[in-house]
Amino acid sequence: MATSSTDSLISAIPTLTHLPVVHHLVTIKLTRENYLLWKAQIGPYLRGQHLFGFLDGSRLAPSPYLGLTFDGSSQPQPNPDHHAWLIQDQMILSALISSLSENILAYVVKCTTSRDVWLTLERMFTAHSRARTMTIRYQLSTLKKGDSSIADYFHKFTGLVDTLAAINQPLTEEEQISFLLAGLGSEYESFITTVHMRTELLSVETLYGHLLSHELRMAQAQPKVDLSLAGAHFASRGGLSSRGGRSGRFSNTTQAGRPSSGQRFNRGRGSSNNGSRPTADLTNLNVRVDEYQCQENIRVGNGSGNGENIGARPE
């Protein structure tokens, strides 16, 4: 009797949806930091399998037993729909658990249904999502273009906006444009004024295209400096200064080499520097004071001489 009841129960079970190995489709395991990314993968996967009702409560568990007869004479019979629901729910529960990291798994180890796991995780990360929303809105309000390009600035901006949308806190088109324009510098003041004067609201993508065009026009309007001409002008000024410096040094050297007026030196036949010219390099002089042995007579301005030998003095 029991065998026939079991066989009839199995034959009455509706067709189950066998889930493929979930880690081939859901590549990100849930951690404390990536709940939004994990949820963005799990949700579409289960909706595509027509199983998301097990998580949101739209497919609740049927009664475990079939209704009794009016006279109450027969024994309650197991409900095959409940059995099928339980099997399918355990498949979903296994898929969810396999997508959790070890740190998160400790919080859902006592959950017995897939919906219990889903609600537990949702409660865990709701408070975190609120704090995350406030943080992202603050980052948007303080985001500045600075020295970065329009493309880099817009990339940072859209990253923050997309994060808000992922946690069910999307910004309106007008809010996005307000945040985007507020981060521009003073060089875009005329552009911002033009946007504010428009009667129709631009889309964020259209505004981004206008910003790229405005950035290009500003770059083309900047004056260009010819570095080759500037270098030639600098070299010309430096060359004149150098020639002037060399001329001054040569003049000073020449004047220093001339004998003073009213004096004349006659070199004797023993002079060792006959025919030599004045030089500014002392290394070219071969005369040493302690080795000078020549004898010369000195004459004064009237041509007379005292005949005194000015050779080496006797010790």
PDB file of C-alpha atoms in Angstrom:
ATOM      1  CA  MET A   1       0.000   0.000   0.000  1.00  0.00           C
ATOM      2  CA  ALA A   2       2.827   2.380   0.965  1.00  0.00           C
ATOM      3  CA  THR A   3       4.751   1.463  -2.169  1.00  0.00           C
ATOM      4  CA  SER A   4       1.857   2.261  -4.432  1.00  0.00           C
ATOM      5  CA  SER A   5       1.333   5.626  -2.689  1.00  0.00           C
ATOM      6  CA  THR A   6       4.985   6.543  -3.178  1.00  0.00           C
ATOM      7  CA  ASP A   7       4.907   5.551  -6.826  1.00  0.00           C
ATOM      8  CA  SER A   8       1.802   7.605  -7.432  1.00  0.00           C
ATOM      9  CA  LEU A   9       3.398  10.582  -5.659  1.00  0.00           C
ATOM     10  CA  ILE A  10       6.512  10.439  -7.810  1.00  0.00           C
ATOM     11  CA  SER A  11       4.515  10.109 -10.993  1.00  0.00           C
ATOM     12  CA  ALA A  12       2.434  13.138 -10.005  1.00  0.00           C
ATOM     13  CA  ILE A  13       5.444  15.441  -9.382  1.00  0.00           C
ATOM     14  CA  PRO A  14       5.541  18.251 -11.937  1.00  0.00           C
ATOM     15  CA  THR A  15       8.567  18.648 -14.160  1.00  0.00           C
ATOM     16  CA  LEU A  16      11.466  20.241 -12.260  1.00  0.00           C
ATOM     17  CA  THR A  17      13.894  22.814 -13.568  1.00  0.00           C
ATOM     18  CA  HIS A  18      17.382  21.384 -13.198  1.00  0.00           C
ATOM     19  CA  LEU A  19      19.854  24.179 -12.636  1.00  0.00           C
ATOM     20  CA  PRO A  20      23.246  24.004 -14.330  1.00  0.00           C
ATOM     21  CA  VAL A  21      26.395  24.381 -12.279  1.00  0.00           C
ATOM     22  CA  VAL A  22      25.881  27.896 -10.990  1.00  0.00           C
ATOM     23  CA  HIS A  23      29.533  28.910 -10.721  1.00  0.00           C
ATOM     24  CA  HIS A  24      29.838  28.713 -14.514  1.00  0.00           C
ATOM     25  CA  LEU A  25      27.254  31.499 -14.813  1.00  0.00           C
ATOM     26  CA  VAL A  26      27.675  33.445 -11.555  1.00  0.00           C
ATOM     27  CA  THR A  27      31.397  34.177 -11.472  1.00  0.00           C
ATOM     28  CA  ILE A  28      31.404  36.534  -8.464  1.00  0.00           C
ATOM     29  CA  LYS A  29      31.048  35.101  -4.972  1.00  0.00           C
ATOM     30  CA  LEU A  30      29.254  37.284  -2.464  1.00  0.00           C
ATOM     31  CA  THR A  31      31.480  39.161  -0.018  1.00  0.00           C
ATOM     32  CA  ARG A  32      30.877  42.104   2.287  1.00  0.00           C
ATOM     33  CA  GLU A  33      31.810  44.536  -0.473  1.00  0.00           C
ATOM     34  CA  ASN A  34      30.097  43.284  -3.654  1.00  0.00           C
ATOM     35  CA  TYR A  35      26.462  42.611  -2.748  1.00  0.00           C
ATOM     36  CA  LEU A  36      25.161  44.758  -5.602  1.00  0.00           C
ATOM     37  CA  LEU A  37      27.280  42.970  -8.196  1.00  0.00           C
ATOM     38  CA  TRP A  38      26.311  39.559  -6.835  1.00  0.00           C
ATOM     39  CA  LYS A  39      22.616  40.450  -6.796  1.00  0.00           C
ATOM     40  CA  ALA A  40      22.872  41.765 -10.350  1.00  0.00           C
ATOM     41  CA  GLN A  41      24.052  38.296 -11.443  1.00  0.00           C
ATOM     42  CA  ILE A  42      21.768  36.070  -9.355  1.00  0.00           C
ATOM     43  CA  GLY A  43      18.521  37.911 -10.132  1.00  0.00           C
ATOM     44  CA  PRO A  44      18.582  37.643 -13.954  1.00  0.00           C
ATOM     45  CA  TYR A  45      19.835  34.067 -13.753  1.00  0.00           C
ATOM     46  CA  LEU A  46      16.876  32.870 -11.646  1.00  0.00           C
ATOM     47  CA  ARG A  47      14.366  34.964 -13.591  1.00  0.00           C
ATOM     48  CA  GLY A  48      15.581  33.353 -16.777  1.00  0.00           C
ATOM     49  CA  GLN A  49      14.871  29.954 -15.221  1.00  0.00           C
ATOM     50  CA  HIS A  50      11.387  31.123 -14.059  1.00  0.00           C
ATOM     51  CA  LEU A  51      12.426  30.501 -10.469  1.00  0.00           C
ATOM     52  CA  PHE A  52      12.664  33.969  -8.962  1.00  0.00           C
ATOM     53  CA  GLY A  53       9.200  33.487  -7.419  1.00  0.00           C
ATOM     54  CA  PHE A  54      10.812  31.192  -4.847  1.00  0.00           C
ATOM     55  CA  LEU A  55      12.801  34.195  -3.601  1.00  0.00           C
ATOM     56  CA  ASP A  56      10.286  37.042  -3.753  1.00  0.00           C
ATOM     57  CA  GLY A  57       7.452  34.986  -2.222  1.00  0.00           C
ATOM     58  CA  SER A  58       5.202  34.731  -5.275  1.00  0.00           C
ATOM     59  CA  ARG A  59       5.609  30.942  -5.308  1.00  0.00           C
ATOM     60  CA  LEU A  60       4.966  29.886  -1.746  1.00  0.00           C
ATOM     61  CA  ALA A  61       5.081  26.298  -0.577  1.00  0.00           C
ATOM     62  CA  PRO A  62       1.829  24.357  -1.123  1.00  0.00           C
ATOM     63  CA  SER A  63       0.209  22.378   1.677  1.00  0.00           C
ATOM     64  CA  PRO A  64       2.151  19.225   2.545  1.00  0.00           C
ATOM     65  CA  TYR A  65      -0.971  17.103   2.410  1.00  0.00           C
ATOM     66  CA  LEU A  66      -4.027  16.834   0.246  1.00  0.00           C
ATOM     67  CA  GLY A  67      -7.411  17.837   1.654  1.00  0.00           C
ATOM     68  CA  LEU A  68      -9.308  15.262   3.732  1.00  0.00           C
ATOM     69  CA  THR A  69     -12.624  13.778   2.671  1.00  0.00           C
ATOM     70  CA  PHE A  70     -15.767  15.193   4.173  1.00  0.00           C
ATOM     71  CA  ASP A  71     -16.472  12.157   6.316  1.00  0.00           C
ATOM     72  CA  GLY A  72     -12.861  11.982   7.534  1.00  0.00           C
ATOM     73  CA  SER A  73     -12.622   8.274   6.927  1.00  0.00           C
ATOM     74  CA  SER A  74      -9.537   8.343   4.689  1.00  0.00           C
ATOM     75  CA  GLN A  75      -5.938   9.054   5.755  1.00  0.00           C
ATOM     76  CA  PRO A  76      -4.290  12.324   4.625  1.00  0.00           C
ATOM     77  CA  GLN A  77      -2.301  11.912   1.428  1.00  0.00           C
ATOM     78  CA  PRO A  78       0.988  13.679   0.679  1.00  0.00           C
ATOM     79  CA  ASN A  79       0.675  16.542  -1.735  1.00  0.00           C
ATOM     80  CA  PRO A  80       2.854  15.953  -4.815  1.00  0.00           C
ATOM     81  CA  ASP A  81       2.961  19.693  -5.541  1.00  0.00           C
ATOM     82  CA  HIS A  82       4.538  20.340  -2.159  1.00  0.00           C
ATOM     83  CA  HIS A  83       7.087  17.626  -2.762  1.00  0.00           C
ATOM     84  CA  ALA A  84       7.984  19.101  -6.147  1.00  0.00           C
ATOM     85  CA  TRP A  85       8.188  22.601  -4.683  1.00  0.00           C
ATOM     86  CA  LEU A  86      10.509  21.391  -1.923  1.00  0.00           C
ATOM     87  CA  ILE A  87      12.871  19.700  -4.367  1.00  0.00           C
ATOM     88  CA  GLN A  88      13.017  22.772  -6.582  1.00  0.00           C
ATOM     89  CA  ASP A  89      13.569  25.089  -3.611  1.00  0.00           C
ATOM     90  CA  GLN A  90      16.473  22.980  -2.359  1.00  0.00           C
ATOM     91  CA  MET A  91      18.092  23.210  -5.789  1.00  0.00           C
ATOM     92  CA  ILE A  92      17.850  26.995  -5.632  1.00  0.00           C
ATOM     93  CA  LEU A  93      19.141  26.992  -2.048  1.00  0.00           C
ATOM     94  CA  SER A  94      22.152  24.951  -3.123  1.00  0.00           C
ATOM     95  CA  ALA A  95      22.847  27.375  -5.999  1.00  0.00           C
ATOM     96  CA  LEU A  96      22.692  30.365  -3.659  1.00  0.00           C
ATOM     97  CA  ILE A  97      24.965  28.815  -1.050  1.00  0.00           C
ATOM     98  CA  SER A  98      27.543  27.843  -3.672  1.00  0.00           C
ATOM     99  CA  SER A  99      27.768  31.522  -4.702  1.00  0.00           C
ATOM    100  CA  LEU A 100      28.616  32.772  -1.188  1.00  0.00           C
ATOM    101  CA  SER A 101      32.049  33.283   0.296  1.00  0.00           C
ATOM    102  CA  GLU A 102      32.922  31.558   3.555  1.00  0.00           C
ATOM    103  CA  ASN A 103      32.539  34.761   5.577  1.00  0.00           C
ATOM    104  CA  ILE A 104      28.967  35.294   4.343  1.00  0.00           C
ATOM    105  CA  LEU A 105      28.032  31.624   4.529  1.00  0.00           C
ATOM    106  CA  ALA A 106      28.271  31.738   8.323  1.00  0.00           C
ATOM    107  CA  TYR A 107      25.272  34.124   8.454  1.00  0.00           C
ATOM    108  CA  VAL A 108      22.903  31.844   6.499  1.00  0.00           C
ATOM    109  CA  VAL A 109      23.960  28.419   7.723  1.00  0.00           C
ATOM    110  CA  LYS A 110      20.683  28.004   9.659  1.00  0.00           C
ATOM    111  CA  CYS A 111      18.421  28.954   6.748  1.00  0.00           C
ATOM    112  CA  THR A 112      16.354  26.039   5.378  1.00  0.00           C
ATOM    113  CA  THR A 113      14.788  27.612   2.257  1.00  0.00           C
ATOM    114  CA  SER A 114      16.068  29.755  -0.563  1.00  0.00           C
ATOM    115  CA  ARG A 115      13.765  32.607   0.467  1.00  0.00           C
ATOM    116  CA  ASP A 116      15.212  32.561   3.989  1.00  0.00           C
ATOM    117  CA  VAL A 117      18.695  33.008   2.544  1.00  0.00           C
ATOM    118  CA  TRP A 118      17.550  35.803   0.226  1.00  0.00           C
ATOM    119  CA  LEU A 119      15.791  37.782   2.961  1.00  0.00           C
ATOM    120  CA  THR A 120      18.658  37.317   5.428  1.00  0.00           C
ATOM    121  CA  LEU A 121      21.169  38.708   2.956  1.00  0.00           C
ATOM    122  CA  GLU A 122      18.834  41.555   2.046  1.00  0.00           C
ATOM    123  CA  ARG A 123      18.487  42.603   5.684  1.00  0.00           C
ATOM    124  CA  MET A 124      22.237  42.372   6.197  1.00  0.00           C
ATOM    125  CA  PHE A 125      23.099  44.678   3.347  1.00  0.00           C
ATOM    126  CA  THR A 126      20.178  47.139   3.496  1.00  0.00           C
ATOM    127  CA  ALA A 127      21.806  49.300   6.174  1.00  0.00           C
ATOM    128  CA  HIS A 128      25.068  49.108   4.280  1.00  0.00           C
ATOM    129  CA  SER A 129      23.288  50.232   1.108  1.00  0.00           C
ATOM    130  CA  ARG A 130      21.872  53.326   2.831  1.00  0.00           C
ATOM    131  CA  ALA A 131      25.309  54.368   4.022  1.00  0.00           C
ATOM    132  CA  ARG A 132      26.666  53.618   0.576  1.00  0.00           C
ATOM    133  CA  THR A 133      24.042  55.863  -1.016  1.00  0.00           C
ATOM    134  CA  MET A 134      24.979  58.797   1.201  1.00  0.00           C
ATOM    135  CA  THR A 135      28.664  58.283   0.467  1.00  0.00           C
ATOM    136  CA  ILE A 136      28.160  58.201  -3.301  1.00  0.00           C
ATOM    137  CA  ARG A 137      25.983  61.308  -3.276  1.00  0.00           C
ATOM    138  CA  TYR A 138      28.675  63.131  -1.317  1.00  0.00           C
ATOM    139  CA  GLN A 139      31.311  61.993  -3.812  1.00  0.00           C
ATOM    140  CA  LEU A 140      29.170  63.314  -6.657  1.00  0.00           C
ATOM    141  CA  SER A 141      28.740  66.693  -4.970  1.00  0.00           C
ATOM    142  CA  THR A 142      32.513  67.051  -4.443  1.00  0.00           C
ATOM    143  CA  LEU A 143      33.653  65.596  -7.778  1.00  0.00           C
ATOM    144  CA  LYS A 144      35.712  68.156  -9.747  1.00  0.00           C
ATOM    145  CA  LYS A 145      37.157  68.019 -13.229  1.00  0.00           C
ATOM    146  CA  GLY A 146      40.409  69.732 -12.230  1.00  0.00           C
ATOM    147  CA  ASP A 147      43.259  69.045 -14.658  1.00  0.00           C
ATOM    148  CA  SER A 148      41.744  65.827 -16.000  1.00  0.00           C
ATOM    149  CA  SER A 149      40.218  65.588 -19.454  1.00  0.00           C
ATOM    150  CA  ILE A 150      36.481  65.659 -20.106  1.00  0.00           C
ATOM    151  CA  ALA A 151      36.572  61.952 -20.978  1.00  0.00           C
ATOM    152  CA  ASP A 152      38.218  60.992 -17.668  1.00  0.00           C
ATOM    153  CA  TYR A 153      35.938  63.287 -15.688  1.00  0.00           C
ATOM    154  CA  PHE A 154      32.813  61.860 -17.342  1.00  0.00           C
ATOM    155  CA  HIS A 155      34.027  58.298 -16.744  1.00  0.00           C
ATOM    156  CA  LYS A 156      34.303  58.938 -12.993  1.00  0.00           C
ATOM    157  CA  PHE A 157      30.916  60.659 -12.998  1.00  0.00           C
ATOM    158  CA  THR A 158      29.068  57.826 -14.763  1.00  0.00           C
ATOM    159  CA  GLY A 159      30.664  55.253 -12.456  1.00  0.00           C
ATOM    160  CA  LEU A 160      29.114  56.919  -9.412  1.00  0.00           C
ATOM    161  CA  VAL A 161      25.753  57.396 -11.140  1.00  0.00           C
ATOM    162  CA  ASP A 162      25.622  53.742 -12.202  1.00  0.00           C
ATOM    163  CA  THR A 163      26.402  52.615  -8.660  1.00  0.00           C
ATOM    164  CA  LEU A 164      23.427  54.573  -7.342  1.00  0.00           C
ATOM    165  CA  ALA A 165      21.202  52.988  -9.961  1.00  0.00           C
ATOM    166  CA  ALA A 166      22.413  49.524  -8.975  1.00  0.00           C
ATOM    167  CA  ILE A 167      21.253  50.007  -5.370  1.00  0.00           C
ATOM    168  CA  ASN A 168      17.822  51.248  -6.485  1.00  0.00           C
ATOM    169  CA  GLN A 169      18.671  54.918  -5.876  1.00  0.00           C
ATOM    170  CA  PRO A 170      18.850  56.258  -9.439  1.00  0.00           C
ATOM    171  CA  LEU A 171      19.265  59.951 -10.152  1.00  0.00           C
ATOM    172  CA  THR A 172      16.936  61.819 -12.463  1.00  0.00           C
ATOM    173  CA  GLU A 173      18.274  63.284 -15.705  1.00  0.00           C
ATOM    174  CA  GLU A 174      18.126  66.780 -14.259  1.00  0.00           C
ATOM    175  CA  GLU A 175      20.041  65.750 -11.122  1.00  0.00           C
ATOM    176  CA  GLN A 176      22.750  64.131 -13.210  1.00  0.00           C
ATOM    177  CA  ILE A 177      23.201  67.261 -15.333  1.00  0.00           C
ATOM    178  CA  SER A 178      23.360  69.451 -12.222  1.00  0.00           C
ATOM    179  CA  PHE A 179      26.106  67.312 -10.671  1.00  0.00           C
ATOM    180  CA  LEU A 180      27.994  67.138 -13.975  1.00  0.00           C
ATOM    181  CA  LEU A 181      28.017  70.906 -14.544  1.00  0.00           C
ATOM    182  CA  ALA A 182      28.866  71.673 -10.913  1.00  0.00           C
ATOM    183  CA  GLY A 183      32.205  69.887 -11.233  1.00  0.00           C
ATOM    184  CA  LEU A 184      33.445  71.961 -14.175  1.00  0.00           C
ATOM    185  CA  GLY A 185      36.002  74.735 -13.732  1.00  0.00           C
ATOM    186  CA  SER A 186      35.712  78.468 -14.360  1.00  0.00           C
ATOM    187  CA  GLU A 187      36.917  78.043 -17.953  1.00  0.00           C
ATOM    188  CA  TYR A 188      33.554  76.402 -18.704  1.00  0.00           C
ATOM    189  CA  GLU A 189      31.506  79.270 -17.243  1.00  0.00           C
ATOM    190  CA  SER A 190      30.222  80.426 -20.626  1.00  0.00           C
ATOM    191  CA  PHE A 191      29.285  76.855 -21.530  1.00  0.00           C
ATOM    192  CA  ILE A 192      27.376  76.383 -18.264  1.00  0.00           C
ATOM    193  CA  THR A 193      25.496  79.641 -18.817  1.00  0.00           C
ATOM    194  CA  THR A 194      24.470  78.509 -22.292  1.00  0.00           C
ATOM    195  CA  VAL A 195      23.137  75.202 -20.959  1.00  0.00           C
ATOM    196  CA  HIS A 196      21.138  76.931 -18.230  1.00  0.00           C
ATOM    197  CA  MET A 197      19.555  79.274 -20.777  1.00  0.00           C
ATOM    198  CA  ARG A 198      18.199  76.421 -22.888  1.00  0.00           C
ATOM    199  CA  THR A 199      14.475  75.830 -22.589  1.00  0.00           C
ATOM    200  CA  GLU A 200      14.615  72.089 -23.333  1.00  0.00           C
ATOM    201  CA  LEU A 201      16.567  69.687 -21.154  1.00  0.00           C
ATOM    202  CA  LEU A 202      19.562  67.979 -22.722  1.00  0.00           C
ATOM    203  CA  SER A 203      20.300  64.337 -22.153  1.00  0.00           C
ATOM    204  CA  VAL A 204      23.493  63.427 -20.331  1.00  0.00           C
ATOM    205  CA  GLU A 205      24.936  61.800 -23.462  1.00  0.00           C
ATOM    206  CA  THR A 206      24.211  64.889 -25.589  1.00  0.00           C
ATOM    207  CA  LEU A 207      25.737  67.154 -22.956  1.00  0.00           C
ATOM    208  CA  TYR A 208      28.849  64.974 -22.908  1.00  0.00           C
ATOM    209  CA  GLY A 209      29.241  65.414 -26.683  1.00  0.00           C
ATOM    210  CA  HIS A 210      28.974  69.205 -26.361  1.00  0.00           C
ATOM    211  CA  LEU A 211      31.585  69.170 -23.592  1.00  0.00           C
ATOM    212  CA  LEU A 212      34.030  67.277 -25.803  1.00  0.00           C
ATOM    213  CA  SER A 213      33.536  69.818 -28.611  1.00  0.00           C
ATOM    214  CA  HIS A 214      34.002  72.753 -26.231  1.00  0.00           C
ATOM    215  CA  GLU A 215      37.208  71.218 -24.854  1.00  0.00           C
ATOM    216  CA  LEU A 216      38.562  70.834 -28.385  1.00  0.00           C
ATOM    217  CA  ARG A 217      37.779  74.457 -29.278  1.00  0.00           C
ATOM    218  CA  MET A 218      39.517  75.734 -26.157  1.00  0.00           C
ATOM    219  CA  ALA A 219      42.615  73.689 -26.976  1.00  0.00           C
ATOM    220  CA  GLN A 220      42.730  75.094 -30.520  1.00  0.00           C
ATOM    221  CA  ALA A 221      42.278  78.677 -29.292  1.00  0.00           C
ATOM    222  CA  GLN A 222      45.347  78.592 -27.042  1.00  0.00           C
ATOM    223  CA  PRO A 223      48.365  80.510 -28.523  1.00  0.00           C
ATOM    224  CA  LYS A 224      51.262  78.372 -29.655  1.00  0.00           C
ATOM    225  CA  VAL A 225      54.892  79.307 -28.935  1.00  0.00           C
ATOM    226  CA  ASP A 226      57.542  78.480 -31.559  1.00  0.00           C
ATOM    227  CA  LEU A 227      60.306  77.000 -29.424  1.00  0.00           C
ATOM    228  CA  SER A 228      62.837  77.118 -32.285  1.00  0.00           C
ATOM    229  CA  LEU A 229      62.510  80.910 -32.628  1.00  0.00           C
ATOM    230  CA  ALA A 230      62.718  81.370 -28.883  1.00  0.00           C
ATOM    231  CA  GLY A 231      65.886  79.278 -28.762  1.00  0.00           C
ATOM    232  CA  ALA A 232      67.478  81.234 -31.617  1.00  0.00           C
ATOM    233  CA  HIS A 233      66.688  84.543 -29.929  1.00  0.00           C
ATOM    234  CA  PHE A 234      68.227  83.339 -26.684  1.00  0.00           C
ATOM    235  CA  ALA A 235      71.378  82.149 -28.451  1.00  0.00           C
ATOM    236  CA  SER A 236      71.714  85.511 -30.225  1.00  0.00           C
ATOM    237  CA  ARG A 237      71.540  87.433 -26.971  1.00  0.00           C
ATOM    238  CA  GLY A 238      73.995  85.091 -25.324  1.00  0.00           C
ATOM    239  CA  GLY A 239      76.478  85.382 -28.240  1.00  0.00           C
ATOM    240  CA  LEU A 240      76.583  89.177 -28.052  1.00  0.00           C
ATOM    241  CA  SER A 241      77.268  89.057 -24.358  1.00  0.00           C
ATOM    242  CA  SER A 242      80.063  86.565 -24.866  1.00  0.00           C
ATOM    243  CA  ARG A 243      81.762  88.637 -27.560  1.00  0.00           C
ATOM    244  CA  GLY A 244      81.500  91.719 -25.408  1.00  0.00           C
ATOM    245  CA  GLY A 245      83.063  89.859 -22.531  1.00  0.00           C
ATOM    246  CA  ARG A 246      85.930  88.580 -24.623  1.00  0.00           C
ATOM    247  CA  SER A 247      86.563  92.053 -26.055  1.00  0.00           C
ATOM    248  CA  GLY A 248      86.774  93.561 -22.616  1.00  0.00           C
ATOM    249  CA  ARG A 249      89.202  90.961 -21.403  1.00  0.00           C
ATOM    250  CA  PHE A 250      91.451  91.408 -24.422  1.00  0.00           C
ATOM    251  CA  SER A 251      91.509  95.184 -23.974  1.00  0.00           C
ATOM    252  CA  ASN A 252      92.432  94.888 -20.336  1.00  0.00           C
ATOM    253  CA  THR A 253      95.197  92.450 -21.078  1.00  0.00           C
ATOM    254  CA  THR A 254      96.652  94.671 -23.775  1.00  0.00           C
ATOM    255  CA  GLN A 255      96.672  97.729 -21.601  1.00  0.00           C
ATOM    256  CA  ALA A 256      98.195  95.851 -18.733  1.00  0.00           C
ATOM    257  CA  GLY A 257     101.059  94.712 -20.979  1.00  0.00           C
ATOM    258  CA  ARG A 258     102.103  98.190 -22.078  1.00  0.00           C
ATOM    259  CA  PRO A 259     105.041  99.893 -20.281  1.00  0.00           C
ATOM    260  CA  SER A 260     104.330 103.066 -18.387  1.00  0.00           C
ATOM    261  CA  SER A 261     105.206 106.402 -20.011  1.00  0.00           C
ATOM    262  CA  GLY A 262     108.652 107.809 -19.472  1.00  0.00           C
ATOM    263  CA  GLN A 263     110.246 104.416 -18.991  1.00  0.00           C
ATOM    264  CA  ARG A 264     112.186 102.293 -21.449  1.00  0.00           C
ATOM    265  CA  PHE A 265     114.016  99.068 -20.946  1.00  0.00           C
ATOM    266  CA  ASN A 266     117.061  98.120 -22.988  1.00  0.00           C
ATOM    267  CA  ARG A 267     117.695  94.409 -23.126  1.00  0.00           C
ATOM    268  CA  GLY A 268     121.348  93.427 -23.082  1.00  0.00           C
ATOM    269  CA  ARG A 269     122.946  90.818 -25.258  1.00  0.00           C
ATOM    270  CA  GLY A 270     122.441  88.264 -22.564  1.00  0.00           C
ATOM    271  CA  SER A 271     118.698  88.698 -22.439  1.00  0.00           C
ATOM    272  CA  SER A 272     116.837  85.402 -22.604  1.00  0.00           C
ATOM    273  CA  ASN A 273     113.483  86.815 -23.694  1.00  0.00           C
ATOM    274  CA  ASN A 274     114.627  88.460 -26.947  1.00  0.00           C
ATOM    275  CA  GLY A 275     111.742  88.653 -29.401  1.00  0.00           C
ATOM    276  CA  SER A 276     109.138  87.350 -26.926  1.00  0.00           C
ATOM    277  CA  ARG A 277     105.691  88.892 -26.701  1.00  0.00           C
ATOM    278  CA  PRO A 278     103.492  89.646 -23.711  1.00  0.00           C
ATOM    279  CA  THR A 279     101.429  86.678 -22.602  1.00  0.00           C
ATOM    280  CA  ALA A 280      98.707  86.184 -20.039  1.00  0.00           C
ATOM    281  CA  ASP A 281      99.642  82.549 -19.423  1.00  0.00           C
ATOM    282  CA  LEU A 282     102.369  82.272 -16.773  1.00  0.00           C
ATOM    283  CA  THR A 283     103.185  78.750 -17.854  1.00  0.00           C
ATOM    284  CA  ASN A 284     104.641  80.153 -21.117  1.00  0.00           C
ATOM    285  CA  LEU A 285     107.319  82.099 -19.212  1.00  0.00           C
ATOM    286  CA  ASN A 286     110.634  80.290 -18.889  1.00  0.00           C
ATOM    287  CA  VAL A 287     112.226  82.849 -16.539  1.00  0.00           C
ATOM    288  CA  ARG A 288     112.646  82.045 -12.881  1.00  0.00           C
ATOM    289  CA  VAL A 289     113.650  84.833 -10.510  1.00  0.00           C
ATOM    290  CA  ASP A 290     116.091  82.746  -8.533  1.00  0.00           C
ATOM    291  CA  GLU A 291     117.926  81.620 -11.715  1.00  0.00           C
ATOM    292  CA  TYR A 292     118.202  85.038 -13.421  1.00  0.00           C
ATOM    293  CA  GLN A 293     121.977  85.764 -13.866  1.00  0.00           C
ATOM    294  CA  CYS A 294     122.060  88.456 -16.592  1.00  0.00           C
ATOM    295  CA  GLN A 295     123.604  91.860 -16.030  1.00  0.00           C
ATOM    296  CA  GLU A 296     121.911  94.958 -17.361  1.00  0.00           C
ATOM    297  CA  ASN A 297     122.442  98.681 -17.115  1.00  0.00           C
ATOM    298  CA  ILE A 298     119.524 100.885 -16.309  1.00  0.00           C
ATOM    299  CA  ARG A 299     119.049 104.288 -17.854  1.00  0.00           C
ATOM    300  CA  VAL A 300     116.849 107.065 -16.594  1.00  0.00           C
ATOM    301  CA  GLY A 301     114.765 109.450 -18.657  1.00  0.00           C
ATOM    302  CA  ASN A 302     117.649 111.904 -19.445  1.00  0.00           C
ATOM    303  CA  GLY A 303     119.704 109.113 -21.026  1.00  0.00           C
ATOM    304  CA  SER A 304     122.421 109.049 -18.366  1.00  0.00           C
ATOM    305  CA  GLY A 305     123.243 105.880 -16.573  1.00  0.00           C
ATOM    306  CA  ASN A 306     124.814 105.232 -13.240  1.00  0.00           C
ATOM    307  CA  GLY A 307     126.659 102.207 -14.531  1.00  0.00           C
ATOM    308  CA  GLU A 308     125.586 100.181 -11.546  1.00  0.00           C
ATOM    309  CA  ASN A 309     125.479  96.503 -12.076  1.00  0.00           C
ATOM    310  CA  ILE A 310     122.024  95.164 -11.242  1.00  0.00           C
ATOM    311  CA  GLY A 311     122.973  91.594 -11.570  1.00  0.00           C
ATOM    312  CA  ALA A 312     122.826  89.162  -8.752  1.00  0.00           C
ATOM    313  CA  ARG A 313     123.620  90.755  -5.452  1.00  0.00           C
ATOM    314  CA  PRO A 314     126.588  89.498  -3.530  1.00  0.00           C
ATOM    315  CA  GLU A 315     125.689  87.428  -0.509  1.00  0.00           C
TER     316      GLU A 315
END
